[in-house]
Short mmCIF file of C-alpha atoms and ligand atoms in Angstrom, two decimals:
data_model
loop_
_atom_site.label_atom_id
_atom_site.label_comp_id
_atom_site.label_asym_id
_atom_site.label_seq_id
_atom_site.Cartn_x
_atom_site.Cartn_y
_atom_site.Cartn_z
CA MET M 885 -70.82 -53.87 86.41
CA GLU M 886 -72.17 -57.36 87.00
CA LEU M 887 -70.08 -59.90 88.79
CA ARG M 888 -69.71 -62.97 86.64
CA ALA M 889 -70.26 -66.39 88.06
CA ASP M 890 -67.19 -67.95 86.48
CA SER M 891 -65.00 -65.50 88.29
CA PHE M 892 -65.71 -67.07 91.63
CA SER M 893 -63.06 -69.65 92.21
CA GLY M 894 -64.65 -72.99 92.80
CA ALA M 895 -67.91 -72.08 91.10
CA ALA M 896 -69.36 -74.94 89.10
CA SER M 897 -68.90 -74.53 85.36
CA GLY M 898 -72.65 -74.70 84.73
CA PHE M 899 -73.30 -71.83 87.13
CA LYS M 900 -75.60 -69.29 85.49
CA PRO M 901 -74.56 -65.65 85.47
CA LEU M 902 -78.12 -64.67 86.40
CA MET M 903 -77.72 -66.38 89.72
CA ALA M 904 -74.51 -64.58 90.46
CA ALA M 905 -75.87 -61.42 91.97
CA ARG M 906 -78.19 -63.25 94.32
CA THR M 907 -75.47 -65.72 95.22
CA LEU M 908 -73.03 -62.95 95.94
CA ALA M 909 -75.09 -61.87 98.91
CA TRP M 910 -74.73 -65.34 100.33
CA ILE M 911 -71.09 -65.75 99.47
CA SER M 912 -70.29 -62.38 100.98
CA THR M 913 -71.19 -63.57 104.41
CA GLN M 914 -68.72 -66.41 104.13
CA ARG M 915 -65.22 -66.20 105.42
CA ASN M 916 -62.42 -65.84 102.89
CA CYS M 917 -64.91 -64.73 100.32
CA PRO M 918 -63.53 -65.67 96.93
CA VAL M 919 -64.49 -62.41 95.26
CA THR M 920 -61.29 -61.21 93.66
CA ASN M 921 -59.73 -57.82 94.05
CA GLU M 922 -60.16 -57.30 90.30
CA GLU M 923 -63.90 -57.65 90.66
CA LEU M 924 -64.01 -55.33 93.63
CA CYS M 925 -61.94 -52.80 91.65
CA GLY M 926 -64.49 -53.04 88.85
CA LEU M 927 -67.27 -52.16 91.27
CA VAL M 928 -65.43 -49.13 92.62
CA GLU M 929 -64.65 -48.00 89.09
CA SER M 930 -68.32 -48.32 88.11
CA ILE M 931 -69.25 -46.13 91.04
CA ALA M 932 -66.64 -43.56 90.07
CA ALA M 933 -67.48 -43.54 86.38
CA ARG M 934 -71.26 -43.95 86.37
CA ARG M 935 -72.48 -43.47 89.93
CA ASP M 936 -73.56 -47.10 89.61
CA ARG M 937 -75.91 -47.87 92.51
CA ASP M 938 -76.01 -51.61 91.78
CA ALA M 939 -72.25 -51.75 92.01
CA PHE M 940 -72.49 -49.90 95.31
CA ALA M 941 -75.06 -52.37 96.61
CA GLN M 942 -72.77 -55.28 95.75
CA LEU M 943 -69.82 -53.62 97.40
CA PHE M 944 -71.98 -52.86 100.42
CA ARG M 945 -73.06 -56.49 100.77
CA HIS M 946 -69.45 -57.54 100.66
CA PHE M 947 -67.98 -55.00 103.05
CA ALA M 948 -70.69 -53.77 105.42
CA PRO M 949 -70.74 -56.95 107.56
CA ARG M 950 -66.94 -56.92 107.71
CA LEU M 951 -66.88 -53.25 108.67
CA LYS M 952 -69.43 -53.83 111.39
CA GLY M 953 -67.38 -56.78 112.62
CA PHE M 954 -64.28 -54.61 112.51
CA GLY M 955 -65.93 -52.04 114.76
CA MET M 956 -67.17 -54.67 117.18
CA ARG M 957 -63.80 -56.35 117.40
CA ARG M 958 -62.44 -53.00 118.46
CA GLY M 959 -64.94 -52.77 121.29
CA THR M 960 -67.58 -50.59 119.66
CA ASP M 961 -71.20 -51.58 120.31
CA ALA M 962 -73.32 -53.11 117.56
CA ALA M 963 -75.38 -50.01 116.75
CA SER M 964 -72.35 -47.72 116.56
CA SER M 965 -70.47 -50.32 114.54
CA GLU M 966 -73.32 -50.36 112.05
CA GLU M 967 -73.12 -46.58 111.85
CA LEU M 968 -69.38 -46.94 111.29
CA ALA M 969 -70.02 -49.39 108.45
CA GLN M 970 -72.60 -47.07 106.92
CA GLU M 971 -70.43 -43.95 107.18
CA THR M 972 -67.52 -45.85 105.69
CA MET M 973 -69.59 -47.04 102.74
CA LEU M 974 -70.91 -43.51 102.17
CA THR M 975 -67.31 -42.31 101.97
CA VAL M 976 -66.58 -45.10 99.50
CA TRP M 977 -69.40 -43.71 97.34
CA ARG M 978 -68.18 -40.13 97.59
CA LYS M 979 -64.50 -40.83 97.14
CA ALA M 980 -64.66 -43.65 94.60
CA ASP M 981 -62.90 -41.47 92.04
CA THR M 982 -59.87 -41.12 94.31
CA PHE M 983 -59.32 -44.87 94.47
CA ASP M 984 -56.13 -45.84 92.66
CA PRO M 985 -56.02 -49.59 91.94
CA ARG M 986 -52.26 -49.46 91.37
CA ARG M 987 -51.62 -48.28 94.89
CA ALA M 988 -53.85 -50.48 96.98
CA THR M 989 -56.39 -53.26 96.85
CA VAL M 990 -60.01 -52.29 97.47
CA SER M 991 -59.87 -53.95 100.90
CA THR M 992 -56.79 -51.96 101.84
CA TRP M 993 -58.37 -48.73 100.63
CA ILE M 994 -61.53 -49.42 102.61
CA PHE M 995 -59.44 -50.36 105.64
CA THR M 996 -57.85 -46.90 105.54
CA ILE M 997 -61.28 -45.29 105.25
CA VAL M 998 -62.75 -47.17 108.21
CA ARG M 999 -59.63 -46.47 110.24
CA ASN M 1000 -60.01 -42.72 109.66
CA LYS M 1001 -63.77 -42.86 110.11
CA ARG M 1002 -63.38 -44.56 113.43
CA ILE M 1003 -61.06 -41.84 114.68
CA ASP M 1004 -63.50 -39.30 113.31
CA LEU M 1005 -66.63 -40.76 114.87
CA PHE M 1006 -65.50 -42.16 118.17
CA ARG M 1007 -62.23 -40.84 119.43
CA ARG M 1008 -63.70 -37.34 119.46
CA GLU M 1009 -66.00 -38.40 122.26
CA GLY M 1010 -63.05 -38.78 124.55
CA HIS M 1011 -61.53 -35.48 123.52
CA PRO M 1012 -64.41 -33.06 123.22
CA ASP M 1013 -62.29 -30.09 122.27
CA ALA M 1014 -60.05 -31.94 119.85
CA GLU M 1015 -60.73 -31.33 116.20
CA LEU M 1016 -59.46 -34.77 115.44
CA SER M 1017 -61.65 -35.65 112.54
CA GLU M 1018 -60.58 -33.59 109.58
CA ALA M 1019 -57.17 -32.90 110.94
CA THR M 1020 -56.22 -36.51 111.37
CA GLU M 1021 -57.70 -37.53 108.09
CA ALA M 1022 -55.63 -34.86 106.40
CA ALA M 1023 -52.59 -36.19 108.15
CA TYR M 1024 -53.20 -39.64 106.77
CA GLU M 1025 -54.22 -38.60 103.29
CA GLY M 1026 -51.40 -36.16 102.90
CA ARG M 1027 -48.85 -38.88 103.05
CA ALA M 1028 -49.88 -40.22 99.67
CA ALA M 1029 -47.67 -38.91 96.94
CA ASP M 1030 -46.82 -39.53 93.35
CA ASP M 1031 -44.76 -42.65 93.70
CA GLU M 1032 -46.57 -45.77 92.62
CA LEU M 1033 -46.67 -48.61 95.02
CA THR M 1034 -47.34 -51.91 93.38
CA LEU M 1035 -48.39 -53.64 96.55
CA ALA M 1036 -51.88 -54.20 95.17
CA GLU M 1037 -50.59 -56.93 92.86
CA TRP M 1038 -48.98 -58.82 95.69
CA GLY M 1039 -51.97 -59.39 97.92
CA SER M 1040 -51.84 -63.17 97.69
CA VAL M 1041 -48.10 -63.26 98.33
CA LEU M 1042 -48.59 -61.08 101.36
CA ARG M 1043 -51.46 -63.24 102.57
CA GLN M 1044 -49.28 -66.33 102.30
CA ALA M 1045 -46.48 -64.63 104.21
CA LEU M 1046 -48.97 -63.57 106.87
CA THR M 1047 -50.16 -67.14 107.41
CA GLU M 1048 -46.57 -68.29 107.82
CA LEU M 1049 -45.76 -65.85 110.60
CA PRO M 1050 -45.11 -67.36 114.04
CA GLU M 1051 -48.11 -67.27 116.34
CA ASP M 1052 -46.61 -64.80 118.81
CA GLN M 1053 -46.05 -62.26 116.03
CA VAL M 1054 -49.56 -62.73 114.63
CA THR M 1055 -51.04 -62.20 118.10
CA VAL M 1056 -49.37 -58.81 118.36
CA LEU M 1057 -50.44 -57.76 114.85
CA LYS M 1058 -54.02 -58.84 115.42
CA LYS M 1059 -54.24 -56.90 118.64
CA ALA M 1060 -52.87 -53.87 116.83
CA PHE M 1061 -55.43 -54.08 114.04
CA PHE M 1062 -58.50 -55.32 115.79
CA GLU M 1063 -58.26 -53.81 119.21
CA ASP M 1064 -57.07 -50.35 118.30
CA LYS M 1065 -54.16 -50.56 120.69
CA SER M 1066 -50.74 -49.00 120.54
CA HIS M 1067 -47.74 -51.27 120.93
CA SER M 1068 -47.18 -50.09 124.50
CA VAL M 1069 -50.75 -50.97 125.52
CA ILE M 1070 -50.36 -54.36 123.82
CA ALA M 1071 -47.21 -54.99 125.84
CA GLU M 1072 -49.05 -54.18 129.05
CA GLU M 1073 -51.96 -56.44 128.21
CA LEU M 1074 -49.84 -59.38 127.20
CA GLY M 1075 -47.65 -58.88 130.26
CA LEU M 1076 -44.60 -58.60 128.04
CA PRO M 1077 -41.66 -56.21 128.20
CA LEU M 1078 -42.05 -53.36 125.68
CA GLY M 1079 -38.87 -54.51 123.94
CA THR M 1080 -40.38 -57.94 123.27
CA VAL M 1081 -43.44 -56.45 121.58
CA LYS M 1082 -41.26 -54.10 119.54
CA SER M 1083 -39.07 -56.93 118.36
CA ARG M 1084 -42.07 -59.08 117.43
CA ILE M 1085 -43.42 -56.23 115.34
CA ARG M 1086 -40.05 -55.71 113.69
CA LEU M 1087 -39.58 -59.40 112.96
CA ALA M 1088 -43.09 -59.69 111.54
CA LEU M 1089 -42.70 -56.70 109.24
CA ALA M 1090 -39.26 -57.86 108.13
CA ARG M 1091 -40.70 -61.22 107.13
CA LEU M 1092 -43.59 -59.65 105.27
CA ARG M 1093 -41.25 -57.23 103.52
CA ASN M 1094 -38.90 -60.01 102.51
CA ALA M 1095 -41.74 -61.93 100.92
CA LEU M 1096 -42.29 -59.07 98.48
CA PRO M 1097 -40.22 -58.13 95.48
CA GLU M 1098 -37.73 -55.39 96.20
CA ASP M 1099 -39.52 -52.56 94.41
CA CYS M 1100 -42.53 -52.67 96.67
CA GLN M 1101 -40.80 -53.24 99.98
CA MET C 453 -30.85 -37.44 102.20
CA ILE C 454 -33.11 -38.60 105.02
CA ARG C 455 -31.27 -40.77 107.53
CA HIS C 456 -33.58 -40.95 110.52
CA HIS C 457 -36.94 -42.72 110.29
CA PRO C 458 -39.70 -43.80 112.70
CA GLU C 459 -39.28 -47.29 114.15
CA ASP C 460 -41.51 -50.11 112.92
CA GLU C 461 -43.75 -50.07 115.98
CA LEU C 462 -44.53 -46.40 115.41
CA ILE C 463 -45.31 -47.10 111.76
CA VAL C 464 -47.71 -49.84 112.91
CA ASP C 465 -49.37 -47.55 115.48
CA PHE C 466 -49.75 -44.91 112.78
CA ALA C 467 -51.14 -47.25 110.13
CA THR C 468 -53.63 -48.92 112.47
CA GLY C 469 -54.90 -45.59 113.75
CA ALA C 470 -53.69 -46.13 117.33
CA LEU C 471 -51.35 -43.15 117.29
CA GLY C 472 -52.70 -39.87 118.66
CA GLU C 473 -53.14 -36.87 116.43
CA GLY C 474 -49.90 -35.18 117.52
CA PRO C 475 -47.40 -37.98 116.91
CA ALA C 476 -49.43 -39.03 113.85
CA LEU C 477 -48.94 -35.57 112.40
CA VAL C 478 -45.17 -35.87 112.82
CA VAL C 479 -45.07 -39.35 111.28
CA ALA C 480 -47.29 -38.22 108.39
CA THR C 481 -45.16 -35.13 107.78
CA HIS C 482 -42.03 -37.27 107.70
CA ALA C 483 -43.68 -39.83 105.41
CA ALA C 484 -44.73 -37.06 103.03
CA MET C 485 -41.02 -36.42 102.50
CA CYS C 486 -39.88 -40.05 102.70
CA GLY C 487 -40.83 -42.58 100.03
CA SER C 488 -39.49 -45.55 101.97
CA CYS C 489 -41.68 -44.77 104.96
CA ARG C 490 -44.72 -44.33 102.71
CA ALA C 491 -43.98 -47.84 101.49
CA ARG C 492 -43.67 -49.07 105.08
CA VAL C 493 -47.03 -47.56 105.96
CA ALA C 494 -48.55 -49.02 102.79
CA LEU C 495 -47.33 -52.48 103.77
CA VAL C 496 -49.03 -52.30 107.17
CA GLU C 497 -52.18 -50.92 105.56
CA ALA C 498 -52.11 -53.84 103.13
CA VAL C 499 -52.02 -56.20 106.12
CA GLY C 500 -55.00 -54.28 107.49
CA GLY C 501 -56.79 -54.84 104.17
CA LEU C 502 -56.17 -58.59 104.38
CA MET C 503 -57.39 -58.72 107.95
CA LEU C 504 -60.53 -56.82 107.00
CA GLU C 505 -61.08 -59.20 104.09
CA ASP C 506 -60.69 -62.28 106.30
CA LEU C 507 -62.79 -60.91 109.11
CA GLU C 508 -65.83 -62.82 110.25
CA GLY C 509 -68.59 -60.42 109.30
CA GLU C 510 -71.41 -59.37 111.60
CA PRO C 511 -74.81 -59.46 109.88
CA VAL C 512 -76.12 -55.94 109.42
CA SER C 513 -79.75 -54.86 109.93
CA ALA C 514 -82.07 -55.78 107.10
CA GLY C 515 -82.86 -52.20 106.16
CA LEU C 516 -79.33 -50.82 106.33
CA LEU C 517 -78.55 -51.16 102.63
CA ASP C 518 -81.76 -49.41 101.53
CA GLU C 519 -81.25 -46.73 104.13
CA THR C 520 -77.71 -46.19 102.91
CA LEU C 521 -78.78 -46.15 99.26
CA ALA C 522 -81.28 -43.42 100.13
CA MET C 523 -78.46 -41.39 101.67
CA LEU C 524 -76.13 -41.61 98.69
CA ASP C 525 -77.06 -38.32 97.10
CA GLU C 526 -77.52 -36.37 100.31
CA GLY C 527 -74.00 -35.50 101.22
CA GLU C 528 -72.87 -35.11 97.63
CA ASP C 529 -72.69 -31.32 97.73
CA ALA C 530 -71.01 -31.17 101.08
CA ALA C 531 -68.45 -33.72 100.01
CA THR C 532 -67.43 -31.88 96.87
CA VAL C 533 -66.75 -28.74 98.86
CA ALA C 534 -63.39 -29.77 100.23
CA ALA C 535 -62.08 -28.24 103.43
CA PRO C 536 -60.28 -25.05 102.49
CA VAL C 537 -56.55 -25.53 102.38
CA ALA C 538 -54.62 -22.39 103.08
CA ALA C 539 -53.36 -20.52 100.12
CA THR C 540 -49.75 -20.48 101.01
CA ASP C 541 -46.33 -19.92 99.58
CA ASP C 542 -44.91 -22.34 102.07
CA ARG C 543 -45.37 -25.54 100.14
CA GLU C 544 -41.67 -26.01 99.65
CA GLN C 545 -41.07 -26.18 103.38
CA VAL C 546 -44.41 -27.46 104.59
CA PRO C 547 -45.53 -30.91 103.43
CA GLU C 548 -49.20 -31.52 102.73
CA PRO C 549 -50.21 -33.12 106.06
CA LEU C 550 -48.99 -30.05 107.93
CA LEU C 551 -50.52 -27.44 105.63
CA ARG C 552 -53.91 -27.48 107.28
CA TYR C 553 -52.38 -26.78 110.64
CA ILE C 554 -50.68 -23.56 109.60
CA GLY C 555 -53.77 -21.65 108.54
CA ARG C 556 -52.91 -18.94 106.05
CA GLY C 557 -49.22 -19.68 106.09
CA LEU C 558 -46.03 -19.58 108.15
CA SER C 559 -45.83 -15.80 108.21
CA HIS C 560 -49.40 -15.54 109.55
CA LEU C 561 -48.71 -17.75 112.56
CA VAL C 562 -48.18 -16.15 115.93
CA TRP C 563 -44.42 -16.48 116.43
CA ARG C 564 -43.29 -16.03 119.99
CA ARG C 565 -39.78 -14.89 120.78
CA VAL C 566 -38.33 -16.89 123.57
CA PRO C 567 -37.46 -14.61 126.48
CA GLY C 568 -33.70 -14.55 126.81
CA PHE C 569 -33.24 -16.48 123.60
CA PRO C 570 -33.70 -14.16 120.67
CA ALA C 571 -32.43 -16.85 118.32
CA ILE C 572 -35.39 -19.13 118.99
CA GLU C 573 -39.00 -18.58 117.98
CA GLU C 574 -41.96 -20.87 118.22
CA ALA C 575 -45.51 -20.90 116.92
CA ARG C 576 -48.10 -23.12 118.48
CA LEU C 577 -50.33 -25.19 116.24
CA PRO C 578 -53.99 -26.06 116.90
CA ILE C 579 -54.16 -29.71 117.90
CA ALA C 580 -55.80 -32.19 120.28
CA ALA C 581 -55.91 -31.32 123.95
CA GLY C 582 -53.10 -32.64 126.11
CA VAL C 583 -50.60 -32.34 123.29
CA LYS C 584 -48.32 -29.49 122.40
CA ALA C 585 -47.40 -29.03 118.78
CA VAL C 586 -45.12 -26.20 117.74
CA LEU C 587 -43.12 -25.07 114.81
CA MET C 588 -39.76 -24.03 116.13
CA ARG C 589 -37.43 -21.76 114.23
CA LEU C 590 -33.82 -21.70 115.28
CA LYS C 591 -31.69 -18.94 113.87
CA SER C 592 -28.49 -20.10 112.28
CA GLY C 593 -26.20 -21.41 115.01
CA ALA C 594 -28.78 -21.19 117.82
CA VAL C 595 -28.57 -23.63 120.72
CA VAL C 596 -31.58 -24.98 122.62
CA PRO C 597 -30.86 -25.34 126.35
CA GLU C 598 -30.25 -28.84 127.59
CA HIS C 599 -33.47 -30.57 128.55
CA SER C 600 -35.22 -33.89 128.85
CA HIS C 601 -38.89 -34.83 128.75
CA ARG C 602 -41.35 -36.41 131.10
CA GLY C 603 -43.18 -37.83 128.11
CA ASN C 604 -42.28 -38.32 124.50
CA GLU C 605 -41.07 -35.79 122.00
CA TYR C 606 -41.51 -36.31 118.29
CA SER C 607 -39.90 -34.01 115.74
CA VAL C 608 -39.29 -33.70 112.08
CA VAL C 609 -36.96 -31.25 110.37
CA LEU C 610 -38.66 -29.10 107.74
CA ALA C 611 -35.76 -26.89 106.72
CA GLY C 612 -32.12 -26.42 107.60
CA GLY C 613 -30.51 -28.77 110.05
CA PHE C 614 -29.12 -29.21 113.54
CA CYS C 615 -26.72 -31.33 115.54
CA ASP C 616 -27.51 -33.12 118.75
CA GLY C 617 -24.29 -34.45 120.21
CA ALA C 618 -22.50 -36.27 117.42
CA THR C 619 -25.61 -36.83 115.30
CA SER C 620 -26.73 -34.41 112.63
CA TYR C 621 -30.25 -34.01 111.34
CA GLY C 622 -31.46 -32.45 108.11
CA ARG C 623 -34.67 -31.88 106.19
CA GLY C 624 -37.05 -34.79 106.54
CA ASP C 625 -35.26 -36.47 109.43
CA PHE C 626 -37.52 -37.88 112.13
CA LEU C 627 -36.72 -37.98 115.84
CA ALA C 628 -38.50 -39.64 118.74
CA ARG C 629 -37.20 -38.97 122.24
CA ASP C 630 -38.40 -40.72 125.35
CA PRO C 631 -37.87 -39.52 128.94
CA SER C 632 -34.46 -41.15 129.17
CA HIS C 633 -32.99 -38.71 126.65
CA THR C 634 -31.31 -35.48 127.59
CA HIS C 635 -30.47 -33.34 124.65
CA ARG C 636 -29.12 -30.00 123.59
CA PRO C 637 -29.73 -29.45 119.89
CA ALA C 638 -27.70 -26.80 118.06
CA ALA C 639 -28.77 -25.40 114.71
CA ASP C 640 -26.34 -25.59 111.81
CA ASN C 641 -24.47 -22.42 110.95
CA ASP C 642 -25.55 -22.24 107.33
CA GLY C 643 -29.13 -21.06 107.73
CA ASP C 644 -32.26 -21.09 109.89
CA CYS C 645 -33.67 -24.40 111.01
CA LEU C 646 -37.41 -25.07 111.06
CA CYS C 647 -38.79 -28.08 112.93
CA LEU C 648 -42.17 -29.48 113.81
CA ILE C 649 -42.11 -30.63 117.41
CA VAL C 650 -44.84 -32.51 119.25
CA LEU C 651 -44.74 -33.13 122.98
CA ASP C 652 -47.17 -35.43 124.68
CA ALA C 653 -46.05 -34.50 128.22
CA PRO C 654 -44.26 -31.57 129.85
CA LEU C 655 -40.58 -30.90 129.47
CA ARG C 656 -38.18 -31.33 132.33
CA LEU C 657 -35.25 -28.98 132.31
CA THR C 658 -31.91 -30.37 133.31
CA GLY C 659 -29.39 -27.67 132.47
CA ALA C 660 -28.20 -24.74 134.51
CA LEU C 661 -30.31 -22.47 132.32
CA GLY C 662 -33.40 -24.40 133.18
CA MET C 663 -34.86 -21.78 135.45
CA ILE C 664 -34.51 -19.08 132.86
CA VAL C 665 -36.09 -20.94 129.97
CA ASN C 666 -38.79 -22.54 132.02
CA PRO C 667 -41.52 -20.03 131.07
CA PHE C 668 -40.79 -20.53 127.41
CA LEU C 669 -40.73 -24.28 127.42
CA ARG C 670 -43.77 -24.74 129.62
CA ILE C 671 -46.73 -26.49 128.10
ZN1 ZN W 308 -38.64 -42.42 106.50
#
């Protein structure tokens, strides 16, 4: 699948489709990349259906820098973070046919892959005799069941709700996602009582939940 | 009907990957039986997706894409051979996340009678070091001696039910106990109760029977 130029929001109307692929590489390095979830879904579906290497390359250009950044934000060195990005993208290739666009956006799906990969690759070092990798991945995957979550359609609503959260709640969420820290460690680091961190998490999730329609809360 | 769920902060720890394997297994096993908690996890994962999307990327090495493209077909065979999941008749009682921990099935696990407590059996599950994960089977009406914990205890009911004080727990219910809790669960009278229990620190016995059960409850 080829990304079309007119699907980038803000692209000039005279923008030639031929330029799109090359431009994507540039756009991908920008923050808040305006590639839509629909387009990303199309790439994953091309990989699943046709083992489409071009689609993979486009997806790679979009996500690999983010995945590396994700690893580095969590305190992993640059080389290992690159390995994390690579391993994650290889899993995307292998598991493309398990992606269900009704259940999650591509970014959310890839977030769950890099989360599991990170446990797989790095936490094992600290627990040499722990078979964390497969076991933990199974624990996460097994939770998926037949009910359809429609969250994927509400990405922009969720994003809006996220930007409207009070700063103290965002700080806690960001530490949770980017620094790989449990809520009790976050409390310690922020010098806050555990109860305060718990209530910030609860308030934040309640707000996010309330922003969504009832059937996907 | 499931009445007891993990708190939000535990859902966040689970969905971000910060939760250790033991507690994560209990949360996942509960979520496999609980649609509302699957939705709660999905919400946090969706936030993770947005954060990943908005993240300032780090430029990757120039050759990384080509190197990765060259690796695409390598692992293909290995990947299609999925890890063997035990052939088991236990699927009704054992949700998917737990299946891989019970090998060939519940009846193949090594069940240990508890000395002095013939109504209680436990089977230890293979899991990360420093954690104890057991399946505990309480015969109808059995009572676990009063105890508290130095660390945290996470449990989920897989079959049957039990009462702890005035609160009753049934299939799917999730429990997290911190060191401030002292409890004395008693299985319901209408059938055996099967629970998954994960302890991340040793038990501390508080009841008069503590000395007797100590060998059994040691980690
Ligand atoms: Zn629940």
